[in-house]
PDB file of C-alpha atoms in Angstrom:
ATOM      1  CA  MET I   1      22.414 -49.665 -11.059  1.00  0.00           C
ATOM      2  CA  GLY I   2      24.165 -46.413 -11.977  1.00  0.00           C
ATOM      3  CA  VAL I   3      21.344 -45.274 -14.261  1.00  0.00           C
ATOM      4  CA  ARG I   4      18.713 -45.921 -11.587  1.00  0.00           C
ATOM      5  CA  ARG I   5      20.695 -43.958  -8.995  1.00  0.00           C
ATOM      6  CA  ALA I   6      21.226 -41.079 -11.435  1.00  0.00           C
ATOM      7  CA  ALA I   7      17.518 -41.010 -12.317  1.00  0.00           C
ATOM      8  CA  LYS I   8      16.639 -40.984  -8.608  1.00  0.00           C
ATOM      9  CA  GLY I   9      19.078 -38.115  -8.034  1.00  0.00           C
ATOM     10  CA  VAL I  10      17.587 -36.111 -10.911  1.00  0.00           C
ATOM     11  CA  GLY I  11      14.076 -36.803  -9.615  1.00  0.00           C
ATOM     12  CA  ASP I  12      14.999 -35.667  -6.106  1.00  0.00           C
ATOM     13  CA  PHE I  13      16.578 -32.509  -7.529  1.00  0.00           C
ATOM     14  CA  LEU I  14      13.443 -31.713  -9.557  1.00  0.00           C
ATOM     15  CA  VAL I  15      11.137 -32.275  -6.580  1.00  0.00           C
ATOM     16  CA  GLU I  16      13.312 -30.049  -4.372  1.00  0.00           C
ATOM     17  CA  THR I  17      13.494 -27.311  -7.023  1.00  0.00           C
ATOM     18  CA  LEU I  18       9.741 -27.394  -7.580  1.00  0.00           C
ATOM     19  CA  GLY I  19       9.139 -27.294  -3.818  1.00  0.00           C
ATOM     20  CA  GLU I  20      11.348 -24.224  -3.450  1.00  0.00           C
ATOM     21  CA  ALA I  21       9.585 -22.481  -6.335  1.00  0.00           C
ATOM     22  CA  VAL I  22       6.154 -23.184  -4.838  1.00  0.00           C
ATOM     23  CA  ALA I  23       7.312 -21.988  -1.396  1.00  0.00           C
ATOM     24  CA  GLU I  24       8.669 -18.774  -2.960  1.00  0.00           C
ATOM     25  CA  VAL I  25       5.342 -18.111  -4.702  1.00  0.00           C
ATOM     26  CA  ILE I  26       3.367 -18.783  -1.507  1.00  0.00           C
ATOM     27  CA  LEU I  27       5.600 -16.476   0.554  1.00  0.00           C
ATOM     28  CA  SER I  28       5.395 -13.735  -2.085  1.00  0.00           C
ATOM     29  CA  LEU I  29       1.593 -13.983  -2.152  1.00  0.00           C
ATOM     30  CA  LEU I  30       1.496 -13.876   1.638  1.00  0.00           C
ATOM     31  CA  ALA I  31       3.722 -10.785   1.652  1.00  0.00           C
ATOM     32  CA  CYS I  32       1.518  -9.062  -0.949  1.00  0.00           C
ATOM     33  CA  ALA I  33      -1.603  -9.896   1.058  1.00  0.00           C
ATOM     34  CA  LEU I  34      -0.023  -8.585   4.256  1.00  0.00           C
ATOM     35  CA  LEU I  35       1.092  -5.402   2.512  1.00  0.00           C
ATOM     36  CA  GLY I  36      -2.400  -4.935   1.065  1.00  0.00           C
ATOM     37  CA  CYS I  37      -4.005  -5.442   4.486  1.00  0.00           C
ATOM     38  CA  LEU I  38      -1.669  -2.895   6.062  1.00  0.00           C
ATOM     39  CA  ALA I  39      -2.495  -0.385   3.326  1.00  0.00           C
ATOM     40  CA  LEU I  40      -6.225  -1.054   3.772  1.00  0.00           C
ATOM     41  CA  ILE I  41      -5.973  -0.543   7.533  1.00  0.00           C
ATOM     42  CA  ALA I  42      -4.143   2.749   6.998  1.00  0.00           C
ATOM     43  CA  PHE I  43      -6.722   3.892   4.429  1.00  0.00           C
ATOM     44  CA  LEU I  44      -9.724   2.973   6.568  1.00  0.00           C
ATOM     45  CA  SER I  45      -8.159   4.517   9.642  1.00  0.00           C
ATOM     46  CA  TRP I  46      -7.413   7.750   7.785  1.00  0.00           C
ATOM     47  CA  SER I  47     -10.908   7.905   6.314  1.00  0.00           C
ATOM     48  CA  PHE I  48     -12.431   7.383   9.773  1.00  0.00           C
ATOM     49  CA  SER I  49     -10.410  10.066  11.552  1.00  0.00           C
ATOM     50  CA  PRO I  50      -7.093  11.601  10.451  1.00  0.00           C
ATOM     51  CA  ARG I  51      -6.462  12.962  13.953  1.00  0.00           C
ATOM     52  CA  PHE I  52      -6.897   9.578  15.615  1.00  0.00           C
ATOM     53  CA  THR I  53      -4.748   8.011  12.921  1.00  0.00           C
ATOM     54  CA  LEU I  54      -1.887  10.415  13.604  1.00  0.00           C
ATOM     55  CA  ALA I  55      -2.331  10.063  17.362  1.00  0.00           C
ATOM     56  CA  GLY I  56      -2.317   6.265  17.057  1.00  0.00           C
ATOM     57  CA  ALA I  57       0.747   6.345  14.812  1.00  0.00           C
ATOM     58  CA  GLY I  58       2.522   8.571  17.325  1.00  0.00           C
ATOM     59  CA  LEU I  59       1.623   6.278  20.218  1.00  0.00           C
ATOM     60  CA  LEU I  60       2.691   3.214  18.244  1.00  0.00           C
ATOM     61  CA  SER I  61       5.988   4.942  17.395  1.00  0.00           C
ATOM     62  CA  LEU I  62       6.627   5.687  21.064  1.00  0.00           C
ATOM     63  CA  LEU I  63       5.885   2.087  22.053  1.00  0.00           C
ATOM     64  CA  LEU I  64       8.149   0.724  19.303  1.00  0.00           C
ATOM     65  CA  ALA I  65      10.933   3.136  20.288  1.00  0.00           C
ATOM     66  CA  HIS I  66      10.610   2.014  23.908  1.00  0.00           C
ATOM     67  CA  GLY I  67      10.703  -1.623  22.780  1.00  0.00           C
ATOM     68  CA  ALA I  68      13.823  -0.986  20.696  1.00  0.00           C
ATOM     69  CA  TRP I  69      15.456   0.741  23.642  1.00  0.00           C
ATOM     70  CA  GLN I  70      14.576  -2.180  25.926  1.00  0.00           C
ATOM     71  CA  THR I  71      15.833  -4.688  23.381  1.00  0.00           C
ATOM     72  CA  PHE I  72      19.208  -3.108  22.623  1.00  0.00           C
ATOM     73  CA  ARG I  73      20.237  -1.469  25.885  1.00  0.00           C
ATOM     74  CA  THR I  74      22.617  -3.101  28.301  1.00  0.00           C
ATOM     75  CA  ARG I  75      20.578  -3.731  31.398  1.00  0.00           C
ATOM     76  CA  ALA I  76      21.469  -4.689  34.909  1.00  0.00           C
ATOM     77  CA  ARG I  77      20.734  -8.135  36.275  1.00  0.00           C
ATOM     78  CA  GLY I  78      17.131  -9.053  36.646  1.00  0.00           C
ATOM     79  CA  HIS I  79      14.171  -9.366  34.349  1.00  0.00           C
ATOM     80  CA  ARG I  80      12.016  -6.924  32.453  1.00  0.00           C
ATOM     81  CA  GLY I  81       8.786  -5.601  33.859  1.00  0.00           C
ATOM     82  CA  GLY I  82       5.407  -6.062  32.188  1.00  0.00           C
ATOM     83  CA  LEU I  83       5.392  -2.989  29.926  1.00  0.00           C
ATOM     84  CA  ALA I  84       9.058  -3.352  29.020  1.00  0.00           C
ATOM     85  CA  ALA I  85       8.591  -6.986  27.990  1.00  0.00           C
ATOM     86  CA  LEU I  86       5.449  -6.146  26.034  1.00  0.00           C
ATOM     87  CA  THR I  87       7.096  -3.317  24.096  1.00  0.00           C
ATOM     88  CA  ALA I  88      10.206  -5.420  23.431  1.00  0.00           C
ATOM     89  CA  VAL I  89       8.062  -8.232  22.013  1.00  0.00           C
ATOM     90  CA  GLY I  90       6.071  -5.709  19.959  1.00  0.00           C
ATOM     91  CA  PHE I  91       9.286  -4.251  18.553  1.00  0.00           C
ATOM     92  CA  THR I  92      10.648  -7.702  17.719  1.00  0.00           C
ATOM     93  CA  VAL I  93       7.432  -8.768  15.943  1.00  0.00           C
ATOM     94  CA  THR I  94       7.356  -5.498  14.000  1.00  0.00           C
ATOM     95  CA  ALA I  95      11.017  -5.844  13.001  1.00  0.00           C
ATOM     96  CA  VAL I  96      10.521  -9.441  11.834  1.00  0.00           C
ATOM     97  CA  THR I  97       7.406  -8.427   9.860  1.00  0.00           C
ATOM     98  CA  ALA I  98       9.288  -5.552   8.247  1.00  0.00           C
ATOM     99  CA  LEU I  99      12.154  -7.866   7.313  1.00  0.00           C
ATOM    100  CA  PHE I 100       9.692 -10.389   5.867  1.00  0.00           C
ATOM    101  CA  LEU I 101       8.045  -7.669   3.773  1.00  0.00           C
ATOM    102  CA  LEU I 102      11.423  -6.346   2.670  1.00  0.00           C
ATOM    103  CA  LEU I 103      12.567  -9.754   1.484  1.00  0.00           C
ATOM    104  CA  PHE I 104       9.400 -11.060  -0.144  1.00  0.00           C
ATOM    105  CA  SER I 105       7.278  -8.098  -1.242  1.00  0.00           C
ATOM    106  CA  THR I 106       9.935  -6.333  -3.291  1.00  0.00           C
ATOM    107  CA  GLY I 107       8.997  -8.420  -6.329  1.00  0.00           C
ATOM    108  CA  CYS I 108       5.296  -7.901  -5.740  1.00  0.00           C
ATOM    109  CA  ASP I 109       3.646  -6.436  -8.832  1.00  0.00           C
ATOM    110  CA  CYS I 110       0.474  -5.588  -6.944  1.00  0.00           C
ATOM    111  CA  LEU I 111       1.673  -2.084  -6.202  1.00  0.00           C
TER     112      LEU I 111
END
């Protein structure tokens, strides 16, 4: 009985280790694909119109700054308005995406 339990434990360990390795590869590939898509969007946008690209980047920066301000400020009682909630969600999604790229695309050899 001891050998069977030990073999089952080793088998479970191997399956878990293999699952983690596969998940790491999938997340790294997803991060590389996301990074490539962001670079492609920036390239296509710049080739279409550099002025619109800079204007859009400035507008996006203002919206993200407003979202960060809404997220981290101490506010009075009540709820956020429409634009404030939208910019806060946009900031949160952007921050989570940046953290994901920081964690998983650092080992990406596609650059």
